[in-house]
mmCIF file of C-alpha atoms in Angstrom:
data_model
loop_
_atom_site.group_PDB
_atom_site.id
_atom_site.type_symbol
_atom_site.label_atom_id
_atom_site.label_comp_id
_atom_site.label_asym_id
_atom_site.label_seq_id
_atom_site.Cartn_x
_atom_site.Cartn_y
_atom_site.Cartn_z
ATOM 1 C CA MET A 259 -28.240 10.914 -2.935
ATOM 2 C CA ARG A 260 -24.481 11.369 -3.260
ATOM 3 C CA ALA A 261 -24.299 11.647 0.544
ATOM 4 C CA ASP A 262 -26.402 8.470 0.925
ATOM 5 C CA VAL A 263 -23.964 6.537 -1.230
ATOM 6 C CA LEU A 264 -20.962 7.858 0.678
ATOM 7 C CA SER A 265 -22.431 6.927 4.086
ATOM 8 C CA ALA A 266 -23.340 3.444 2.869
ATOM 9 C CA VAL A 267 -19.786 3.012 1.567
ATOM 10 C CA GLY A 268 -18.185 4.282 4.775
ATOM 11 C CA GLU A 269 -20.290 2.019 7.014
ATOM 12 C CA LEU A 270 -19.641 -1.015 4.832
ATOM 13 C CA LEU A 271 -15.882 -0.454 4.672
ATOM 14 C CA LEU A 272 -15.384 0.271 8.369
ATOM 15 C CA ALA A 273 -17.452 -2.802 9.300
ATOM 16 C CA GLU A 274 -16.027 -5.306 6.813
ATOM 17 C CA GLY A 275 -12.979 -3.985 5.014
ATOM 18 C CA LEU A 276 -12.331 -4.121 1.294
ATOM 19 C CA THR A 277 -12.610 -7.847 0.468
ATOM 20 C CA ASP A 278 -16.361 -8.099 -0.153
ATOM 21 C CA PHE A 279 -16.849 -4.461 -1.132
ATOM 22 C CA THR A 280 -18.733 -4.259 -4.442
ATOM 23 C CA ILE A 281 -20.668 -1.529 -6.241
ATOM 24 C CA GLU A 282 -23.658 -3.934 -6.334
ATOM 25 C CA ARG A 283 -23.809 -4.032 -2.535
ATOM 26 C CA VAL A 284 -23.445 -0.251 -2.278
ATOM 27 C CA ALA A 285 -26.324 0.159 -4.758
ATOM 28 C CA ARG A 286 -28.511 -2.168 -2.687
ATOM 29 C CA LEU A 287 -27.651 -0.526 0.650
ATOM 30 C CA SER A 288 -27.969 3.067 -0.543
ATOM 31 C CA GLY A 289 -30.962 2.602 -2.848
ATOM 32 C CA VAL A 290 -29.054 4.393 -5.634
ATOM 33 C CA SER A 291 -28.700 2.650 -9.002
ATOM 34 C CA LYS A 292 -25.397 1.221 -10.199
ATOM 35 C CA THR A 293 -25.591 3.423 -13.306
ATOM 36 C CA THR A 294 -25.790 6.552 -11.177
ATOM 37 C CA ILE A 295 -22.953 5.390 -8.914
ATOM 38 C CA TYR A 296 -20.731 4.734 -11.943
ATOM 39 C CA LYS A 297 -21.581 8.215 -13.236
ATOM 40 C CA TRP A 298 -20.112 9.758 -10.073
ATOM 41 C CA TRP A 299 -17.198 7.397 -9.367
ATOM 42 C CA PRO A 300 -15.108 5.870 -12.164
ATOM 43 C CA SER A 301 -14.144 2.705 -10.249
ATOM 44 C CA ARG A 302 -14.674 0.593 -7.146
ATOM 45 C CA GLY A 303 -11.385 1.918 -5.727
ATOM 46 C CA ALA A 304 -12.341 5.572 -6.215
ATOM 47 C CA LEU A 305 -15.719 4.944 -4.552
ATOM 48 C CA ALA A 306 -14.071 3.149 -1.617
ATOM 49 C CA LEU A 307 -11.577 5.971 -1.096
ATOM 50 C CA ASP A 308 -14.194 8.699 -1.264
ATOM 51 C CA GLY A 309 -16.461 6.842 1.196
ATOM 52 C CA TYR A 310 -13.557 6.146 3.525
ATOM 53 C CA PHE A 311 -12.406 9.757 3.476
ATOM 54 C CA HIS A 312 -15.863 11.009 4.382
ATOM 55 C CA ALA A 313 -16.349 8.376 7.110
ATOM 56 C CA VAL A 314 -13.108 9.223 8.927
ATOM 57 C CA GLU A 315 -13.080 12.987 8.350
ATOM 58 C CA PRO A 316 -14.722 13.859 11.713
ATOM 59 C CA THR A 317 -12.370 11.492 13.625
ATOM 60 C CA LEU A 318 -9.332 12.991 11.921
ATOM 61 C CA ALA A 319 -10.346 16.647 12.298
ATOM 62 C CA PHE A 320 -7.376 18.849 13.173
ATOM 63 C CA PRO A 321 -7.887 20.974 16.281
ATOM 64 C CA ASP A 322 -6.417 24.460 16.559
ATOM 65 C CA THR A 323 -6.223 25.507 20.216
ATOM 66 C CA GLY A 324 -3.126 27.622 19.515
ATOM 67 C CA ASP A 325 -0.836 24.999 21.137
ATOM 68 C CA ILE A 326 0.815 22.924 18.416
ATOM 69 C CA ARG A 327 2.106 20.180 20.747
ATOM 70 C CA ALA A 328 -1.362 19.663 22.230
ATOM 71 C CA ASP A 329 -3.064 19.738 18.824
ATOM 72 C CA LEU A 330 -0.638 17.293 17.193
ATOM 73 C CA THR A 331 -0.984 15.009 20.223
ATOM 74 C CA SER A 332 -4.779 14.847 20.138
ATOM 75 C CA GLN A 333 -4.950 14.422 16.343
ATOM 76 C CA LEU A 334 -2.279 11.709 16.326
ATOM 77 C CA HIS A 335 -3.898 9.867 19.237
ATOM 78 C CA ALA A 336 -7.155 9.786 17.250
ATOM 79 C CA PHE A 337 -5.309 8.661 14.095
ATOM 80 C CA GLY A 338 -3.368 5.983 16.020
ATOM 81 C CA ARG A 339 -6.586 4.567 17.515
ATOM 82 C CA LEU A 340 -8.295 4.618 14.102
ATOM 83 C CA VAL A 341 -5.585 2.644 12.292
ATOM 84 C CA GLY A 342 -4.401 0.587 15.294
ATOM 85 C CA GLU A 343 -7.734 -0.441 16.811
ATOM 86 C CA THR A 344 -10.468 -0.305 14.139
ATOM 87 C CA PRO A 345 -10.939 -2.024 10.723
ATOM 88 C CA ALA A 346 -9.810 1.257 9.136
ATOM 89 C CA GLY A 347 -6.171 0.173 9.587
ATOM 90 C CA ARG A 348 -6.605 -3.068 7.615
ATOM 91 C CA LEU A 349 -8.604 -1.176 4.970
ATOM 92 C CA LEU A 350 -5.953 1.519 4.486
ATOM 93 C CA ALA A 351 -3.218 -1.133 4.342
ATOM 94 C CA GLU A 352 -5.126 -3.086 1.663
ATOM 95 C CA LEU A 353 -5.800 0.052 -0.395
ATOM 96 C CA ILE A 354 -2.145 1.140 -0.231
ATOM 97 C CA GLY A 355 -1.039 -2.433 -0.941
ATOM 98 C CA ALA A 356 -3.249 -2.749 -4.022
ATOM 99 C CA ALA A 357 -2.156 0.707 -5.197
ATOM 100 C CA GLN A 358 1.435 -0.555 -5.620
ATOM 101 C CA THR A 359 0.431 -2.473 -8.749
ATOM 102 C CA ASP A 360 -2.670 -0.449 -9.772
ATOM 103 C CA ALA A 361 -1.737 2.987 -11.109
ATOM 104 C CA GLU A 362 -5.375 4.133 -11.278
ATOM 105 C CA LEU A 363 -6.000 3.266 -7.628
ATOM 106 C CA ALA A 364 -2.719 4.948 -6.652
ATOM 107 C CA ALA A 365 -3.803 8.146 -8.420
ATOM 108 C CA ALA A 366 -7.243 7.975 -6.783
ATOM 109 C CA TYR A 367 -5.659 7.420 -3.357
ATOM 110 C CA ARG A 368 -3.605 10.561 -3.725
ATOM 111 C CA ALA A 369 -6.374 12.651 -5.280
ATOM 112 C CA LEU A 370 -9.154 11.567 -2.905
ATOM 113 C CA TYR A 371 -7.317 10.970 0.342
ATOM 114 C CA SER A 372 -3.613 11.502 1.038
ATOM 115 C CA PHE A 373 -3.200 14.853 -0.733
ATOM 116 C CA GLU A 374 -6.032 16.375 1.305
ATOM 117 C CA ARG A 375 -4.820 14.849 4.589
ATOM 118 C CA ARG A 376 -1.333 16.282 3.934
ATOM 119 C CA HIS A 377 -2.831 19.671 3.168
ATOM 120 C CA ILE A 378 -4.794 19.797 6.444
ATOM 121 C CA ALA A 379 -1.747 18.880 8.549
ATOM 122 C CA VAL A 380 0.592 21.247 6.698
ATOM 123 C CA ALA A 381 -1.860 24.169 7.088
ATOM 124 C CA ARG A 382 -1.980 23.639 10.880
ATOM 125 C CA MET A 383 1.825 23.508 11.065
ATOM 126 C CA GLN A 384 2.188 26.642 8.958
ATOM 127 C CA ARG A 385 0.017 28.501 11.485
ATOM 128 C CA ALA A 386 2.353 27.194 14.236
ATOM 129 C CA GLN A 387 5.289 28.576 12.249
ATOM 130 C CA ALA A 388 3.529 31.941 11.864
ATOM 131 C CA SER A 389 2.919 32.053 15.647
ATOM 132 C CA GLY A 390 6.576 31.200 16.333
ATOM 133 C CA GLN A 391 6.100 27.735 17.867
ATOM 134 C CA LEU A 392 7.587 25.649 15.046
ATOM 135 C CA ARG A 393 10.949 26.544 13.546
ATOM 136 C CA ALA A 394 10.469 28.566 10.353
ATOM 137 C CA ASP A 395 13.111 26.553 8.456
ATOM 138 C CA VAL A 396 11.245 23.243 8.948
ATOM 139 C CA ASP A 397 9.386 21.860 5.908
ATOM 140 C CA PRO A 398 5.978 20.736 7.276
ATOM 141 C CA GLN A 399 5.704 18.170 4.441
ATOM 142 C CA VAL A 400 8.668 16.307 5.964
ATOM 143 C CA VAL A 401 7.037 16.393 9.396
ATOM 144 C CA VAL A 402 4.016 14.634 7.873
ATOM 145 C CA ASP A 403 6.291 11.726 6.914
ATOM 146 C CA GLN A 404 7.890 11.609 10.384
ATOM 147 C CA LEU A 405 4.596 11.548 12.316
ATOM 148 C CA TRP A 406 1.767 10.064 10.221
ATOM 149 C CA GLY A 407 4.206 8.364 7.843
ATOM 150 C CA ALA A 408 5.901 6.644 10.791
ATOM 151 C CA VAL A 409 2.505 5.244 11.830
ATOM 152 C CA TYR A 410 1.850 4.018 8.256
ATOM 153 C CA HIS A 411 5.264 2.317 8.378
ATOM 154 C CA ARG A 412 4.165 0.230 11.397
ATOM 155 C CA LEU A 413 0.791 -0.402 9.779
ATOM 156 C CA LEU A 414 2.285 -1.720 6.526
ATOM 157 C CA ILE A 415 5.354 -3.502 7.966
ATOM 158 C CA PRO A 416 4.099 -4.598 11.386
ATOM 159 C CA ASP A 417 7.401 -5.366 13.126
ATOM 160 C CA GLU A 418 6.372 -3.164 16.044
ATOM 161 C CA PRO A 419 2.907 -2.208 17.410
ATOM 162 C CA ILE A 420 0.960 1.061 17.075
ATOM 163 C CA THR A 421 0.338 2.125 20.688
ATOM 164 C CA THR A 422 -0.236 5.369 22.567
ATOM 165 C CA THR A 423 3.320 5.067 23.930
ATOM 166 C CA PHE A 424 4.573 4.932 20.335
ATOM 167 C CA ILE A 425 2.545 7.992 19.308
ATOM 168 C CA ASP A 426 3.833 9.968 22.294
ATOM 169 C CA ALA A 427 7.421 8.919 21.519
ATOM 170 C CA LEU A 428 7.024 10.089 17.892
ATOM 171 C CA LEU A 429 6.028 13.525 19.146
ATOM 172 C CA ASP A 430 8.666 13.812 21.875
ATOM 173 C CA ASN A 431 11.450 12.698 19.521
ATOM 174 C CA LEU A 432 10.502 15.087 16.751
ATOM 175 C CA LEU A 433 9.475 18.139 18.762
ATOM 176 C CA ASP A 434 12.404 18.054 21.186
ATOM 177 C CA GLY A 435 15.090 16.295 19.118
ATOM 178 C CA ILE A 436 16.861 13.049 19.990
ATOM 179 C CA LEU A 437 20.429 14.317 20.482
ATOM 180 C CA THR A 438 21.785 15.032 23.945
ATOM 181 C CA VAL A 439 22.458 18.701 24.688
ATOM 182 C CA GLY A 440 25.771 19.836 23.189
ATOM 183 C CA HIS A 441 25.754 17.287 20.355
ATOM 184 C CA MET B 122 25.456 -23.226 -4.610
ATOM 185 C CA ARG B 123 23.229 -21.361 -2.183
ATOM 186 C CA ALA B 124 25.321 -18.221 -2.834
ATOM 187 C CA ASP B 125 24.982 -18.747 -6.628
ATOM 188 C CA VAL B 126 21.206 -18.812 -6.319
ATOM 189 C CA LEU B 127 21.143 -15.706 -4.139
ATOM 190 C CA SER B 128 23.336 -13.708 -6.552
ATOM 191 C CA ALA B 129 21.207 -14.776 -9.529
ATOM 192 C CA VAL B 130 18.077 -13.697 -7.643
ATOM 193 C CA GLY B 131 19.563 -10.361 -6.597
ATOM 194 C CA GLU B 132 20.738 -9.497 -10.114
ATOM 195 C CA LEU B 133 17.406 -10.487 -11.653
ATOM 196 C CA LEU B 134 15.349 -8.496 -9.164
ATOM 197 C CA LEU B 135 17.431 -5.328 -9.271
ATOM 198 C CA ALA B 136 17.413 -5.395 -13.084
ATOM 199 C CA GLU B 137 13.758 -6.264 -13.706
ATOM 200 C CA GLY B 138 11.692 -6.099 -10.533
ATOM 201 C CA LEU B 139 9.222 -8.693 -9.342
ATOM 202 C CA THR B 140 6.804 -9.073 -12.258
ATOM 203 C CA ASP B 141 8.618 -11.726 -14.306
ATOM 204 C CA PHE B 142 10.505 -13.239 -11.398
ATOM 205 C CA THR B 143 10.023 -17.033 -11.381
ATOM 206 C CA ILE B 144 11.824 -19.931 -9.736
ATOM 207 C CA GLU B 145 12.216 -21.462 -13.250
ATOM 208 C CA ARG B 146 14.282 -18.468 -14.394
ATOM 209 C CA VAL B 147 16.393 -18.518 -11.241
ATOM 210 C CA ALA B 148 17.077 -22.239 -11.781
ATOM 211 C CA ARG B 149 18.176 -21.567 -15.366
ATOM 212 C CA LEU B 150 20.381 -18.579 -14.459
ATOM 213 C CA SER B 151 22.033 -20.164 -11.416
ATOM 214 C CA GLY B 152 22.365 -23.709 -12.805
ATOM 215 C CA VAL B 153 20.756 -25.068 -9.627
ATOM 216 C CA SER B 154 17.721 -27.363 -9.960
ATOM 217 C CA LYS B 155 14.225 -26.225 -9.023
ATOM 218 C CA THR B 156 13.975 -29.127 -6.551
ATOM 219 C CA THR B 157 17.051 -27.905 -4.707
ATOM 220 C CA ILE B 158 15.824 -24.298 -4.714
ATOM 221 C CA TYR B 159 12.467 -25.365 -3.262
ATOM 222 C CA LYS B 160 14.332 -27.342 -0.571
ATOM 223 C CA TRP B 161 15.996 -24.117 0.618
ATOM 224 C CA TRP B 162 13.221 -21.559 0.086
ATOM 225 C CA PRO B 163 9.558 -22.405 0.684
ATOM 226 C CA SER B 164 8.151 -19.898 -1.826
ATOM 227 C CA ARG B 165 8.896 -17.442 -4.607
ATOM 228 C CA GLY B 166 8.405 -14.565 -2.141
ATOM 229 C CA ALA B 167 10.864 -15.973 0.411
ATOM 230 C CA LEU B 168 13.454 -16.514 -2.327
ATOM 231 C CA ALA B 169 12.976 -12.979 -3.666
ATOM 232 C CA LEU B 170 13.357 -11.457 -0.203
ATOM 233 C CA ASP B 171 16.459 -13.456 0.646
ATOM 234 C CA GLY B 172 18.095 -12.567 -2.684
ATOM 235 C CA TYR B 173 17.145 -8.926 -2.321
ATOM 236 C CA PHE B 174 18.510 -8.742 1.215
ATOM 237 C CA HIS B 175 21.853 -10.184 0.128
ATOM 238 C CA ALA B 176 22.067 -7.944 -2.951
ATOM 239 C CA VAL B 177 21.546 -4.705 -1.020
ATOM 240 C CA GLU B 178 23.403 -5.623 2.175
ATOM 241 C CA PRO B 179 26.726 -3.986 1.109
ATOM 242 C CA THR B 180 24.938 -0.791 -0.032
ATOM 243 C CA LEU B 181 23.034 -0.569 3.248
ATOM 244 C CA ALA B 182 25.987 -1.325 5.535
ATOM 245 C CA PHE B 183 25.913 0.817 8.662
ATOM 246 C CA PRO B 184 29.136 2.751 9.287
ATOM 247 C CA ASP B 185 30.405 3.382 12.798
ATOM 248 C CA THR B 186 32.849 6.288 12.800
ATOM 249 C CA GLY B 187 31.805 7.246 16.343
ATOM 250 C CA ASP B 188 29.754 10.228 15.042
ATOM 251 C CA ILE B 189 26.072 9.252 14.973
ATOM 252 C CA ARG B 190 24.944 12.233 12.850
ATOM 253 C CA ALA B 191 27.562 11.478 10.175
ATOM 254 C CA ASP B 192 26.816 7.738 10.221
ATOM 255 C CA LEU B 193 23.034 8.155 9.984
ATOM 256 C CA THR B 194 23.545 10.685 7.182
ATOM 257 C CA SER B 195 25.730 8.443 5.039
ATOM 258 C CA GLN B 196 23.563 5.335 5.595
ATOM 259 C CA LEU B 197 20.325 7.224 4.850
ATOM 260 C CA HIS B 198 21.801 8.859 1.742
ATOM 261 C CA ALA B 199 22.683 5.380 0.454
ATOM 262 C CA PHE B 200 19.215 4.060 1.363
ATOM 263 C CA GLY B 201 17.497 7.061 -0.253
ATOM 264 C CA ARG B 202 19.454 6.579 -3.492
ATOM 265 C CA LEU B 203 18.693 2.840 -3.479
ATOM 266 C CA VAL B 204 14.919 3.218 -3.134
ATOM 267 C CA GLY B 205 14.596 6.572 -4.951
ATOM 268 C CA GLU B 206 16.859 5.993 -7.954
ATOM 269 C CA THR B 207 17.174 2.237 -8.594
ATOM 270 C CA PRO B 208 14.644 -0.564 -9.345
ATOM 271 C CA ALA B 209 15.011 -1.589 -5.684
ATOM 272 C CA GLY B 210 12.392 1.012 -4.735
ATOM 273 C CA ARG B 211 9.716 -0.424 -7.038
ATOM 274 C CA LEU B 212 10.624 -3.939 -5.919
ATOM 275 C CA LEU B 213 10.307 -3.133 -2.218
ATOM 276 C CA ALA B 214 7.023 -1.326 -2.848
ATOM 277 C CA GLU B 215 5.612 -4.333 -4.733
ATOM 278 C CA LEU B 216 6.751 -6.779 -2.047
ATOM 279 C CA ILE B 217 5.234 -4.665 0.740
ATOM 280 C CA GLY B 218 2.092 -4.136 -1.352
ATOM 281 C CA ALA B 219 1.612 -7.867 -1.991
ATOM 282 C CA ALA B 220 2.329 -8.612 1.684
ATOM 283 C CA GLN B 221 -0.840 -6.708 2.690
ATOM 284 C CA THR B 222 -3.003 -9.566 1.427
ATOM 285 C CA ASP B 223 -0.479 -12.457 1.666
ATOM 286 C CA ALA B 224 0.242 -13.416 5.278
ATOM 287 C CA GLU B 225 3.034 -15.805 4.297
ATOM 288 C CA LEU B 226 4.873 -13.128 2.315
ATOM 289 C CA ALA B 227 4.359 -10.653 5.172
ATOM 290 C CA ALA B 228 5.945 -13.104 7.626
ATOM 291 C CA ALA B 229 8.826 -13.766 5.199
ATOM 292 C CA TYR B 230 9.357 -10.018 4.719
ATOM 293 C CA ARG B 231 9.735 -9.517 8.439
ATOM 294 C CA ALA B 232 11.817 -12.650 9.038
ATOM 295 C CA LEU B 233 14.174 -12.219 6.057
ATOM 296 C CA TYR B 234 14.427 -8.459 5.708
ATOM 297 C CA SER B 235 12.838 -5.817 7.935
ATOM 298 C CA PHE B 236 13.590 -7.437 11.308
ATOM 299 C CA GLU B 237 17.301 -7.640 10.486
ATOM 300 C CA ARG B 238 17.432 -4.089 9.060
ATOM 301 C CA ARG B 239 15.770 -2.769 12.249
ATOM 302 C CA HIS B 240 18.250 -4.711 14.356
ATOM 303 C CA ILE B 241 21.282 -3.222 12.560
ATOM 304 C CA ALA B 242 20.006 0.369 12.915
ATOM 305 C CA VAL B 243 18.960 -0.073 16.541
ATOM 306 C CA ALA B 244 22.361 -1.558 17.473
ATOM 307 C CA ARG B 245 24.158 1.485 15.997
ATOM 308 C CA MET B 246 21.853 3.869 17.887
ATOM 309 C CA GLN B 247 22.328 1.985 21.145
ATOM 310 C CA ARG B 248 26.092 2.514 20.810
ATOM 311 C CA ALA B 249 25.377 6.247 20.310
ATOM 312 C CA GLN B 250 23.321 6.176 23.505
ATOM 313 C CA ALA B 251 26.156 4.425 25.365
ATOM 314 C CA SER B 252 28.615 7.092 24.158
ATOM 315 C CA GLY B 253 26.252 9.876 25.250
ATOM 316 C CA GLN B 254 25.350 11.267 21.801
ATOM 317 C CA LEU B 255 21.714 10.145 21.656
ATOM 318 C CA ARG B 256 19.377 10.781 24.565
ATOM 319 C CA ALA B 257 19.130 7.677 26.778
ATOM 320 C CA ASP B 258 15.332 7.942 27.057
ATOM 321 C CA VAL B 259 14.801 7.680 23.268
ATOM 322 C CA ASP B 260 13.514 4.332 21.954
ATOM 323 C CA PRO B 261 15.669 3.586 18.879
ATOM 324 C CA GLN B 262 12.831 1.480 17.405
ATOM 325 C CA VAL B 263 10.742 4.663 17.101
ATOM 326 C CA VAL B 264 13.633 6.469 15.411
ATOM 327 C CA VAL B 265 13.650 3.710 12.767
ATOM 328 C CA ASP B 266 10.038 4.639 11.895
ATOM 329 C CA GLN B 267 10.865 8.372 11.764
ATOM 330 C CA LEU B 268 13.881 8.019 9.444
ATOM 331 C CA TRP B 269 13.632 4.870 7.285
ATOM 332 C CA GLY B 270 9.868 4.589 7.842
ATOM 333 C CA ALA B 271 9.404 8.170 6.612
ATOM 334 C CA VAL B 272 11.221 7.209 3.381
ATOM 335 C CA TYR B 273 8.988 4.113 2.987
ATOM 336 C CA HIS B 274 5.984 6.418 3.404
ATOM 337 C CA ARG B 275 7.054 8.484 0.361
ATOM 338 C CA LEU B 276 7.898 5.287 -1.531
ATOM 339 C CA LEU B 277 4.469 3.710 -0.932
ATOM 340 C CA ILE B 278 2.337 6.882 -1.104
ATOM 341 C CA PRO B 279 4.300 9.040 -3.552
ATOM 342 C CA ASP B 280 2.761 12.457 -2.860
ATOM 343 C CA GLU B 281 6.238 13.925 -2.391
ATOM 344 C CA PRO B 282 9.625 12.868 -3.837
ATOM 345 C CA ILE B 283 12.540 11.060 -2.165
ATOM 346 C CA THR B 284 15.479 13.465 -2.580
ATOM 347 C CA THR B 285 18.725 14.227 -0.763
ATOM 348 C CA THR B 286 17.093 17.423 0.535
ATOM 349 C CA PHE B 287 14.317 15.287 2.029
ATOM 350 C CA ILE B 288 16.809 12.879 3.672
ATOM 351 C CA ASP B 289 18.761 15.785 5.176
ATOM 352 C CA ALA B 290 15.543 17.381 6.460
ATOM 353 C CA LEU B 291 14.516 14.090 8.130
ATOM 354 C CA LEU B 292 17.800 14.075 10.022
ATOM 355 C CA ASP B 293 17.807 17.774 10.953
ATOM 356 C CA ASN B 294 14.199 17.634 12.161
ATOM 357 C CA LEU B 295 14.689 14.562 14.298
ATOM 358 C CA LEU B 296 18.166 15.187 15.662
ATOM 359 C CA ASP B 297 17.624 18.848 16.544
ATOM 360 C CA GLY B 298 13.843 18.979 17.092
ATOM 361 C CA ILE B 299 11.336 21.119 15.222
ATOM 362 C CA LEU B 300 10.162 23.435 18.021
ATOM 363 C CA THR B 301 11.619 26.909 18.400
ATOM 364 C CA VAL B 302 13.755 27.449 21.518
ATOM 365 C CA GLY B 303 11.590 28.003 24.588
ATOM 366 C CA HIS B 304 8.636 26.005 23.259
#
């Protein structure tokens, strides 16, 4: 039943975004009562985040082929397409936007989504440090901000587009460095 | 008179944030009539952004000593302190948050603030490319997302703190690259 609710939430959010998302509609679509839903999720925002996380988890899976450049590239391409080309981008932007003046939603966002996404990325980078591909003195948490965080920056302040060229440039800049040799 | 309004707005915003910011209060503090203020700025959001931009412009000035690493470091330290340690951080976060569901505010944010900040940073990096310090094939717009955008990421999704250590790591990662030699 919990899984039924989460799939109904994920489908609804990815099709329509957050505007008309209500616990009433989730109850109708999933066949689970509102009382039960409220027992499991304290608020509409927490339910939305949990459903979203489960819906995108397969898309955002982190490969481990042993080649960190290849694995970061394929994960970031998938992430870029998700936020740049599907309703997930608008949904994430609205959730993050609302979280700026809603402390409960902000806490739920971190607990149900961003903390776990950071953890998955950091774990993959730590294995790349153990295998000698990434410099040992690099803090993988900072890399999260310079790859995924850079994409969120374009999502939330859309001065420039989220394209495959952009994603590839993020990786080239950060993996190889932007200074000329000798500087 | 226009300058009086902008200083009143800047002071008010940096002291108190956006919550109690009204055109009435700005009119009272600046001694300029509401009618005149509305003639110059179409909305509360546009006025807030213009005042904010003018208030922080000296703090965010971009040095050009001829050494791109030193200049990025001092500008990003100032930016990190501004958003991490003053009410400017909360204010920016609330403006960006509200812009996610307010198309007019989003357009004003880009027109009055982020477009100009991007332009200033990109111009400095283009001079570093001309002098041979930054690789010529790097798109400076992408670097903006990986330095300032990475700070906005921690501001808007505060899983990790904005510290001087973080700012220095952003620069080291991006300037020198995060791969080990030979990878």
